[in-house]
XYZ file of C-alpha atoms in Angstrom:
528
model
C -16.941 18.027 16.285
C -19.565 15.048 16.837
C -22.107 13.434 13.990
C -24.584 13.285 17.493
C -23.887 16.893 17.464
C -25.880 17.321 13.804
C -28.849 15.804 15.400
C -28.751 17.516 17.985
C -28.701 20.761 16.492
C -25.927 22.495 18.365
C -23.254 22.698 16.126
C -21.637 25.057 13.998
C -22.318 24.326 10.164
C -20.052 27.243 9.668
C -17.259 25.702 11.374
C -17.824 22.183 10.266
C -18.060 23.293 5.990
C -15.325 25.630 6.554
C -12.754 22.260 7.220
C -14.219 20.911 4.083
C -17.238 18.716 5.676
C -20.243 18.629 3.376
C -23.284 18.408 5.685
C -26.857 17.318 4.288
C -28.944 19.166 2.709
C -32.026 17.894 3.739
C -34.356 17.841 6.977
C -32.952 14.560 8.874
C -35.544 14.482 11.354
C -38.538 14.930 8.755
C -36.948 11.800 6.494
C -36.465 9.496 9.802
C -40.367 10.850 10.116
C -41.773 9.623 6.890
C -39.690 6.848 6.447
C -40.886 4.790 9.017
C -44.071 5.399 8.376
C -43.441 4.737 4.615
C -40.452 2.713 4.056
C -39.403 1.975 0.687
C -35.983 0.161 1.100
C -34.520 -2.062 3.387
C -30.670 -3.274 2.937
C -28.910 -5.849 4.659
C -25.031 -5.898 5.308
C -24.567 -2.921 7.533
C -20.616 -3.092 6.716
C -18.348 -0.081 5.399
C -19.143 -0.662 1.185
C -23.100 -0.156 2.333
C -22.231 3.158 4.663
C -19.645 4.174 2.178
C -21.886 3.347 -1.686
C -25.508 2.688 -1.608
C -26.250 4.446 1.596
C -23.938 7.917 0.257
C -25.431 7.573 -3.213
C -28.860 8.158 -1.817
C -27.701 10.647 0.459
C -26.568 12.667 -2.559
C -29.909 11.847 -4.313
C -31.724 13.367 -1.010
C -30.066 16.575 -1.639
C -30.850 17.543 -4.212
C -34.390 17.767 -2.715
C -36.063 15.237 -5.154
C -37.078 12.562 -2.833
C -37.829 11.897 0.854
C -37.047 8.576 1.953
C -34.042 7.095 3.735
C -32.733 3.265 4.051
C -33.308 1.225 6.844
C -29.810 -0.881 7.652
C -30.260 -4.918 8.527
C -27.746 -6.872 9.948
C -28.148 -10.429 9.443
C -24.750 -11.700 10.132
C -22.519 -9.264 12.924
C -25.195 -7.751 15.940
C -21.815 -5.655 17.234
C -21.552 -3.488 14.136
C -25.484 -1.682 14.723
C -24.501 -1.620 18.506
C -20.925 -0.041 18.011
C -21.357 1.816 14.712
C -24.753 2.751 14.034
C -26.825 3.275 17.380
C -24.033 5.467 19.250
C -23.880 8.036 16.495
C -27.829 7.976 15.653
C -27.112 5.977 12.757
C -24.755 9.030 11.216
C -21.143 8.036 9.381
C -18.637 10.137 7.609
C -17.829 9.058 4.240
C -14.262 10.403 3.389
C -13.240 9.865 -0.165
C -9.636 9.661 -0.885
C -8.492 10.795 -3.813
C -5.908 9.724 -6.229
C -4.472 13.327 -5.372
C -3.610 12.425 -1.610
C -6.545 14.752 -0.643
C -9.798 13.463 0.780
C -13.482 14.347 0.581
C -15.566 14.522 3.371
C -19.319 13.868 3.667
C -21.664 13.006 6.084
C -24.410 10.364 5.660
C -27.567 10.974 6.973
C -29.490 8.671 4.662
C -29.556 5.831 7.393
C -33.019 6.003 9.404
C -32.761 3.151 11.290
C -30.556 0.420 12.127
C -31.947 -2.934 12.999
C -30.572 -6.771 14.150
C -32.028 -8.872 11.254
C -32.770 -11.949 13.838
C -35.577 -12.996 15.805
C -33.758 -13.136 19.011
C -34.031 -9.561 19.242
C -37.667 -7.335 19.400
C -36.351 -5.964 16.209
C -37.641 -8.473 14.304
C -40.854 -7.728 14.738
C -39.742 -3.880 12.992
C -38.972 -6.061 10.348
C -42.032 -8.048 9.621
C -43.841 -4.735 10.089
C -41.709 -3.140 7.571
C -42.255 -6.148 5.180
C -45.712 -6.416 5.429
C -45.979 -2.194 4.464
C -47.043 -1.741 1.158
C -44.723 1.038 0.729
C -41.452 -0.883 0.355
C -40.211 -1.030 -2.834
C -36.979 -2.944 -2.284
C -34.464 -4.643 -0.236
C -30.515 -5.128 -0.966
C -27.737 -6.732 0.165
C -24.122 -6.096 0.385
C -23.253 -9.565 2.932
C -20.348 -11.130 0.362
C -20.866 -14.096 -1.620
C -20.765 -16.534 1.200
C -23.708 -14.955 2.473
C -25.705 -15.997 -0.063
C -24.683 -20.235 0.657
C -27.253 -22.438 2.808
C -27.538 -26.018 4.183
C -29.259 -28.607 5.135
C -28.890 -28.372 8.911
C -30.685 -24.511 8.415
C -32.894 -25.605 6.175
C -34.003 -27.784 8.876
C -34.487 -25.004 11.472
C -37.963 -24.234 10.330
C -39.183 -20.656 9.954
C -36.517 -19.738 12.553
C -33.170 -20.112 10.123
C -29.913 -18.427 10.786
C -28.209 -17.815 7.800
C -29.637 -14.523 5.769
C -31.307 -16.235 2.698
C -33.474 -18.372 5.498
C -34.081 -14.801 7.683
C -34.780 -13.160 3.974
C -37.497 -15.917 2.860
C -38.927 -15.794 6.486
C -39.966 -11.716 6.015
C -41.383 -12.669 2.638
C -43.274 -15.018 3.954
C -45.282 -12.303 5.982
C -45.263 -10.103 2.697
C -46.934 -12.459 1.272
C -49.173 -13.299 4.534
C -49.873 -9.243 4.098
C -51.309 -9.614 0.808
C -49.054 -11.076 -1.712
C -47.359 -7.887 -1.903
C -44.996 -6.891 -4.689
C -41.065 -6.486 -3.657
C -37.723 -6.352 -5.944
C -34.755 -8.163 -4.217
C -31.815 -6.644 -5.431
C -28.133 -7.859 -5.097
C -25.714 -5.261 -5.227
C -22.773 -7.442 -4.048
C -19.378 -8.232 -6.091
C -20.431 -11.464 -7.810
C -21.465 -12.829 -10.780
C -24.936 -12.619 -11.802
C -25.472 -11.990 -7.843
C -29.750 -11.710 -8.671
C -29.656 -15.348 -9.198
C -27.956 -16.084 -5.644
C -29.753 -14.479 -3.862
C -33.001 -16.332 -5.687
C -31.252 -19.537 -5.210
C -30.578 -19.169 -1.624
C -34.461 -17.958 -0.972
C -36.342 -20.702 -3.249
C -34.326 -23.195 -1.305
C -35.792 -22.240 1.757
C -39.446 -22.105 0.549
C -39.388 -24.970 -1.500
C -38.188 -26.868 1.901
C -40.986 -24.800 4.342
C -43.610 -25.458 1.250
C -42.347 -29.333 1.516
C -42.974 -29.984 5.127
C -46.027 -27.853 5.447
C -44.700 -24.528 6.924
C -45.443 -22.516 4.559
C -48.616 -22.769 1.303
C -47.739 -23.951 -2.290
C -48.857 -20.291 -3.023
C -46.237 -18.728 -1.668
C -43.690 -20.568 -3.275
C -46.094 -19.123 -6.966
C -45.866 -15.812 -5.211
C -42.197 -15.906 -5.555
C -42.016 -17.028 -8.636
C -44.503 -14.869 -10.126
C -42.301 -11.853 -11.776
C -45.609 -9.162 -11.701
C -44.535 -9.603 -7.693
C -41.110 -10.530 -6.956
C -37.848 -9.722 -9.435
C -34.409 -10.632 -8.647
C -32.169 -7.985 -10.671
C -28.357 -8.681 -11.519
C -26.406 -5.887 -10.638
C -22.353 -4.641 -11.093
C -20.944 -2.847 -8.112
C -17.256 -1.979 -8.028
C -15.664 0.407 -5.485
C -12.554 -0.422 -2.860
C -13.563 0.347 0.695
C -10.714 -1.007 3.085
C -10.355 -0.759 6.520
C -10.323 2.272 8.386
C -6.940 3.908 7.760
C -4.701 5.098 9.848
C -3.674 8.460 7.738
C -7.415 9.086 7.346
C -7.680 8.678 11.410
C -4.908 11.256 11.558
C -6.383 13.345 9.495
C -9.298 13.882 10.684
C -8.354 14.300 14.227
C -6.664 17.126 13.089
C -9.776 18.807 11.982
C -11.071 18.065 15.592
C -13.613 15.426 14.267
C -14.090 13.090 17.376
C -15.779 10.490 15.933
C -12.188 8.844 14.713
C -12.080 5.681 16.792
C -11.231 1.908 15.743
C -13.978 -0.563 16.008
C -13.155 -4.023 15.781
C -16.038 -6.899 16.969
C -15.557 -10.000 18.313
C -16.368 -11.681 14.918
C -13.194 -9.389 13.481
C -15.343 -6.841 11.672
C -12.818 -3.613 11.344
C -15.633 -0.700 10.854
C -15.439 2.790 12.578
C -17.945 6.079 12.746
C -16.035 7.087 9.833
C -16.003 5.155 6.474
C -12.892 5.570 3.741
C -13.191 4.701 0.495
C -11.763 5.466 -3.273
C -13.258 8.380 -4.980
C -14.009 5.919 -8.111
C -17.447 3.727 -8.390
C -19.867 2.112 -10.236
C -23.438 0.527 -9.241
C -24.987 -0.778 -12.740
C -28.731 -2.130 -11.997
C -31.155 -3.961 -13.732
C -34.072 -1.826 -14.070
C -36.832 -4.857 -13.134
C -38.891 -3.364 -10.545
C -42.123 -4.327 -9.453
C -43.425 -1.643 -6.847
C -41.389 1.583 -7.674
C -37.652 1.875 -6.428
C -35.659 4.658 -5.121
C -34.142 7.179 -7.676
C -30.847 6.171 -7.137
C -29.947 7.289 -10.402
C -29.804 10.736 -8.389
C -27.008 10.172 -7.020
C -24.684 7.994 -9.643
C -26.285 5.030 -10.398
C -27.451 3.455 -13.736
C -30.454 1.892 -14.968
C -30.643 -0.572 -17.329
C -31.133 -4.181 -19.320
C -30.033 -7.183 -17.328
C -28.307 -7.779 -20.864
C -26.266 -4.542 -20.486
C -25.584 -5.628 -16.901
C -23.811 -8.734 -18.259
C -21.633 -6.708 -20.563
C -20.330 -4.555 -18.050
C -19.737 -6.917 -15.545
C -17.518 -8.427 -18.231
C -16.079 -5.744 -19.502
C -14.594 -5.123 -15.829
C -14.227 -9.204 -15.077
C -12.240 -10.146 -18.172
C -10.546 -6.557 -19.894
C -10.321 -3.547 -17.739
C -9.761 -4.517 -14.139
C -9.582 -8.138 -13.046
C -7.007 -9.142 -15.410
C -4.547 -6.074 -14.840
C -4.671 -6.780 -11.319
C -3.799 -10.122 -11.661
C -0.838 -9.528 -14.172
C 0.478 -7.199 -11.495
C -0.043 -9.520 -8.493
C 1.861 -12.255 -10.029
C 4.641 -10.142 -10.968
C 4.961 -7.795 -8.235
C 5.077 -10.412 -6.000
C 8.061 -11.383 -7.513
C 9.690 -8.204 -8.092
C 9.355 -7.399 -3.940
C 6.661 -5.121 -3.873
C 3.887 -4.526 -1.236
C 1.557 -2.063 -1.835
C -0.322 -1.981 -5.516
C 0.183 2.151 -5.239
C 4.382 1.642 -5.173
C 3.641 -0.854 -7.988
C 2.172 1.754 -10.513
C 5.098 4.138 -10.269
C 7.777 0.992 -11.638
C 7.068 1.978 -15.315
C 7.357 -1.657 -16.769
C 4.781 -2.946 -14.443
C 2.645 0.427 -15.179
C 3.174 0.022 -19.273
C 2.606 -3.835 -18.844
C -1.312 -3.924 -17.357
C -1.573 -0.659 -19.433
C -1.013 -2.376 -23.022
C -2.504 -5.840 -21.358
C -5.832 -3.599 -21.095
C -5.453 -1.257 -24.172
C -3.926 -3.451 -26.574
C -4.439 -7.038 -26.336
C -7.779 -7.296 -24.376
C -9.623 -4.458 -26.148
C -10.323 -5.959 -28.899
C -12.677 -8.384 -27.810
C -14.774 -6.121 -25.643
C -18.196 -5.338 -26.560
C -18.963 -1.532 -25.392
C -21.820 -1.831 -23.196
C -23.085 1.496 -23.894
C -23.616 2.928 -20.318
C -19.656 2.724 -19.425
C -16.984 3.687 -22.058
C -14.428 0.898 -22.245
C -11.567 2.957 -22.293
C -12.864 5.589 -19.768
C -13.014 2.918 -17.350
C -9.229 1.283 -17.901
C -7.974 4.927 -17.909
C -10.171 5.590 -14.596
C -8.129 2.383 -13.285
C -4.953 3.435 -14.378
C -4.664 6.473 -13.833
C -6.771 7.205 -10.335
C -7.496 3.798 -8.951
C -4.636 1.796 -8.831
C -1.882 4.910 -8.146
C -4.081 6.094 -4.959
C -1.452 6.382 -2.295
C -4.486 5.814 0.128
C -5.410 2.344 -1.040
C -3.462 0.309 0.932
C -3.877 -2.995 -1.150
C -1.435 -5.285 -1.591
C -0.529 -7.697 -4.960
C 0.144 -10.542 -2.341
C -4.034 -9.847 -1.143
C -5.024 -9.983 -4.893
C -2.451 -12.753 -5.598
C -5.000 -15.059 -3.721
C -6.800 -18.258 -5.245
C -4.882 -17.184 -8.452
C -5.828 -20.275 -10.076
C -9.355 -19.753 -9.587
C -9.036 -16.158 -11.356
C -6.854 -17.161 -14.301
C -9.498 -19.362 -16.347
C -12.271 -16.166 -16.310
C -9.654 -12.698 -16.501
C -7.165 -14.249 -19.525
C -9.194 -17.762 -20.327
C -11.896 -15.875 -21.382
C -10.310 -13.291 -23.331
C -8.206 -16.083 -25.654
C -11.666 -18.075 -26.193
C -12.846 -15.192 -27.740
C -9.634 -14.357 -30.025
C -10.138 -18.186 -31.038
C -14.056 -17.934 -31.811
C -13.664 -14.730 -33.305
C -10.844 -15.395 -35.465
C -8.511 -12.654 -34.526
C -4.762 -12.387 -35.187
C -3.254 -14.365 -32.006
C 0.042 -12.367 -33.132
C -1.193 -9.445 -31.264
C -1.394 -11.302 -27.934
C 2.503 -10.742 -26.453
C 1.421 -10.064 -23.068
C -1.369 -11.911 -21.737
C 1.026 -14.643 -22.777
C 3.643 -13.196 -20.415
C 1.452 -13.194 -17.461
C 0.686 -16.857 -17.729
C 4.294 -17.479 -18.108
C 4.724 -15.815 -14.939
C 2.684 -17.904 -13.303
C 4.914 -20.678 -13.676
C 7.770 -18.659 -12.385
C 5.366 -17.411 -9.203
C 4.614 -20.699 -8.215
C 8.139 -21.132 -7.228
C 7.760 -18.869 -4.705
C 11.325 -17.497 -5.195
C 11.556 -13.516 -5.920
C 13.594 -12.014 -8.717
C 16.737 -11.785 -6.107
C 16.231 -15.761 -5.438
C 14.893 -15.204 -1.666
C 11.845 -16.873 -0.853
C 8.547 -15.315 -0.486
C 5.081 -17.149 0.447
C 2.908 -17.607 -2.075
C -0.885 -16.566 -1.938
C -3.511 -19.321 -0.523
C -5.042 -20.788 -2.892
C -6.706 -24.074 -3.169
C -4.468 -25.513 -6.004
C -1.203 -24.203 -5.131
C 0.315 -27.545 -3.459
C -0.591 -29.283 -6.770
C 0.430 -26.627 -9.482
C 3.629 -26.259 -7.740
C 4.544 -30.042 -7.588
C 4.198 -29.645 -11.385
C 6.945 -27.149 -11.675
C 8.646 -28.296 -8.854
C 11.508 -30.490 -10.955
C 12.327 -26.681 -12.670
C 15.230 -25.198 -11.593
C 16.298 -21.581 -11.769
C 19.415 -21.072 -13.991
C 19.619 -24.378 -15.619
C 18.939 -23.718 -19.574
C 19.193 -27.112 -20.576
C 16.737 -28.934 -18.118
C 13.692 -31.082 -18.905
C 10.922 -28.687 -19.555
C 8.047 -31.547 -19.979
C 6.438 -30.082 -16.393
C 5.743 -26.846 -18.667
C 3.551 -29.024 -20.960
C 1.557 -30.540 -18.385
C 0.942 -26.901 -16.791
C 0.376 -25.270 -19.705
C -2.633 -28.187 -21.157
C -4.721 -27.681 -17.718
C -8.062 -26.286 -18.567
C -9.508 -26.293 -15.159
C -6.577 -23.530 -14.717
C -6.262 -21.881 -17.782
C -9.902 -21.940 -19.394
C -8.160 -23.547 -22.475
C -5.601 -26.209 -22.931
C -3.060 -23.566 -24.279
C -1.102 -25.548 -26.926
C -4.672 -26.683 -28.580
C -5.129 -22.784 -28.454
C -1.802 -22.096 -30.194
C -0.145 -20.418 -27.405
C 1.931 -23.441 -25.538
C 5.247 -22.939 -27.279
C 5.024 -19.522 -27.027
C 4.557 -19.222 -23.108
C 7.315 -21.404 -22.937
C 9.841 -20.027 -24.210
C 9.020 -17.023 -22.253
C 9.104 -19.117 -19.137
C 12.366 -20.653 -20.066
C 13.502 -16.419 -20.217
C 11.602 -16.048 -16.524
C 13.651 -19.010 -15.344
C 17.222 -17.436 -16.675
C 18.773 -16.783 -13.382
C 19.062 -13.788 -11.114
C 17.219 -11.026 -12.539
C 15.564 -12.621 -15.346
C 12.107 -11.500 -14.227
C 13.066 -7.753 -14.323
C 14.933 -8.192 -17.125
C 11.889 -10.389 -19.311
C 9.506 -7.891 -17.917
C 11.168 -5.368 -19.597
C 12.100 -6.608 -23.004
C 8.598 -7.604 -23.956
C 6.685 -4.418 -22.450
C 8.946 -2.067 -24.370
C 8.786 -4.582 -27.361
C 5.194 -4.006 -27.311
């Protein structure tokens, strides 16, 4: 069993749906056909969340016979990955879905028509400008990370020949606009905040600097701005797509699907013919469009108000994911744990993100409308974090901890203050940031050592608490206050806030002896 084999025809659809394989519905040869004649959307960031979200979601929205357009893949950043992953299997993946069950999905995506090296070192750039000055396309998107939205001077320099994406991105507008001023929506769906306005950032910085010395006409830079033609939507995307696993591998070499192999590039991008991912997702869009999209609502995603957008995105940010997967970072790290799965069957640490979500953050969440609230927190408890195939780790999420703390809890207590709510009800977020204190010690429940996460303030928070010893009751506990007032950590100094004395005596618990974590843990969860 081969994806090339699909194109080719000579396969056995019988065989292939009877071991669970969903195959398209559609004609793939007609939509390669009329797509690049026609193209309507263009993404770049030809990694595994593209092959394994936006990509599958319009493969679904292809079958059910309702439109008749693929996406065409750029890669700005990693030239391997549409060598090794996309041009030996015609641009074909497998998406397998792995369920909270242990059972897995299987589906392949055809929606890919092309796969091109965003770059003009290679004769696909010229694709590109022809694609971009079409009046048929309706979009491009971007799944390259946050970092590949950043710029600098020395690129800015480079002319109409940049490097980084945002420069190669503002260098294809440039010939839509050459083509006629044509309209285009430039849509984000990366995991950041307010990720429209990066990406608009990172392209008026490059025009404003061609428009500046001469390379490009003060029109252009109006063209851009000019709404009727050119939107940059906000978007909230949320799905985990890790490596290639080595179950999933297994798995499907048992079914006799060849395509299984590892690909790893010299720039360390782990990708494969096959893409796994969790069963759960989301893709909330701002519906500011300029030249038509692609129904992607046809296959999952939602519509709406850049306003709505927001909410969501802080819905998930500060109540129903963010925060519980900090709480349990911080404390499975010190109760020995590994794997976030093994973490949700220890029934404290299950109980305590649990009534973190349900109880205490709750009630400051405004319902967006689109996503139920509690839908989503049960959706995370209950099928995303438990999913034995998820092999994420608290120590991963445990990362730049500091940088996390001021938006996932900070957030939360400014709005308990400004809303006047009974601070009473807050036991556990409390109990988090207490652990904190305890974490930076880098000493586990048992007293052995662990490493703590990188993060850019660790050697500084933990000088702080460095004077605290474990066991020792009667100790100076000043370092506490000077932790505890720090509102580039916390969002908040926390005794102005009315929570100081509070967290401390819960770290004075945390810092008990052998044990005390566990033991803390527990009282206040089942307290609660």
């Amino acid at each position: 069993m081969k994806l090339n084999d699909i194109i080719s025809g000579k396969f056995d659809a019988a065989e292939w749906e009877a071991k669970g394989y969903q195959l398209p519905k559609f004609d793939i040869k007609a939509l390669r056909e009329k797509t690049a004649k026609e193209p309507t959307w263009v993404h770049f960031g030809g990694g595994n969340i593209f092959r394994a979200f936006p990509a599958a979601i319009l493969n679904d929205a292809l079958n059910t016979g309702k439109y008749d357009r693929g996406v065409i893949v750029a890669e700005t950043f990693d030239f391997e990955v549409i060598d090794k992953a996309y041009a030996p299997y015609n641009n074909l993946s497998l998406l397998v879905s792995l369920q909270s069950t242990g059972t897995i999905e299987k589906k392949v995506i055809a929606s890919v028509t092309e796969a091109l090296k965003a770059d003009s070192q290679f004769t696909d750039w010229q694709r590109l400008i022809d694609i971009f000055s079409n009046p048929s396309l309706q979009m491009i998107s971007f799944t390259i990370t946050e970092k590949g939205y950043s710029y600098n001077d020395a690129d800015l320099a480079r002319g109409l020949k940049p490097v980084f994406a945002m420069g190669k991105v503002c260098a294809l507008l440039l010939e839509r606009f050459k083509a006629g001023k044509l309209p285009l929506t430039v849509q984000s769906m990366d995991n950041c905040s307010h990720n429209g306005d990066k990406v608009k950032a990172g392209v008026f910085a490059y025009a404003e600097k061609w428009v500046a010395d001469g390379l490009a006409p003060a029109e252009f830079l109006a063209y851009l701005k000019d709404e009727t033609k050119i939107t940059f939507p906000w978007s909230m995307i949320d799905k985990i797509t890790p490596r290639p696993h080595e179950k999933v591998k297994e798995m499907l070499a048992k079914d006799g699907f060849d395509d299984n192999n590892y690909i790893e590039t010299e720039k360390h991008t782990f990708t494969a013919p096959f893409v796994n991912a969790e069963e759960v997702q989301y893709l909330v869009i701002e519906d500011h469009y300029t030249n038509g999209r692609p129904p992607l609502d046809l296959g999952g995603a939602l519509y709406t108000t850049r306003e709505t957008v927001d909410k969501v995105e802080t819905m998930k940010v500060t109540t129903c994911l963010n925060p519980l997967h900090t709480a349990m970072s911080i404390y499975g790290c010190m109760l020995d744990y590994t794997l976030i799965s093994a973490e949700m069957k220890d029934d404290d640490l299950r109980a305590f993100i649990q009534k973190i979500g349900y109880i205490e953050a709750m009630p400051v969440v405004v319902d967006p409308g689109v996503l139920n609230p509690y839908e989503f927190i049960g959706a995370v408890i209950n099928r995303r974090l438990p999913n034995p195939f998820m092999p994420d780790a608290p120590q991963r999420i445990a990362s730049d901890t500091s940088q996390k703390l001021p938006i996932r809890f900070g957030e939360t207590l400014k709005k308990y203050i400004a809303r006047g709510l009974d601070k009473s009800n807050l036991v556990l977020i409390p109990l988090t940031l207490a652990g904190y204190a305890r974490y930076l010690k880098g000493l586990k429940d048992d007293l052995t050592t662990f490493e703590p996460s990188p993060d850019p303030m660790l050697a500084e928070l933990q000088a702080i608490v460095a004077p605290l010893e474990i066991g020792k009751p009667d100790q100076d506990w000043s370092p506490l206050k000077t932790l505890y007032s720090r509102k580039d950590v916390f969002g908040l100094d926390l005794y102005e806030a009315g929570l100081g004395e509070q967290i401390e005596g819960m770290v004075k618990e945390l810092y008990a002896g052998k044990g005390a974590v566990r033991a803390t843990l527990h009282k206040y969860v089942s307290a609660r």
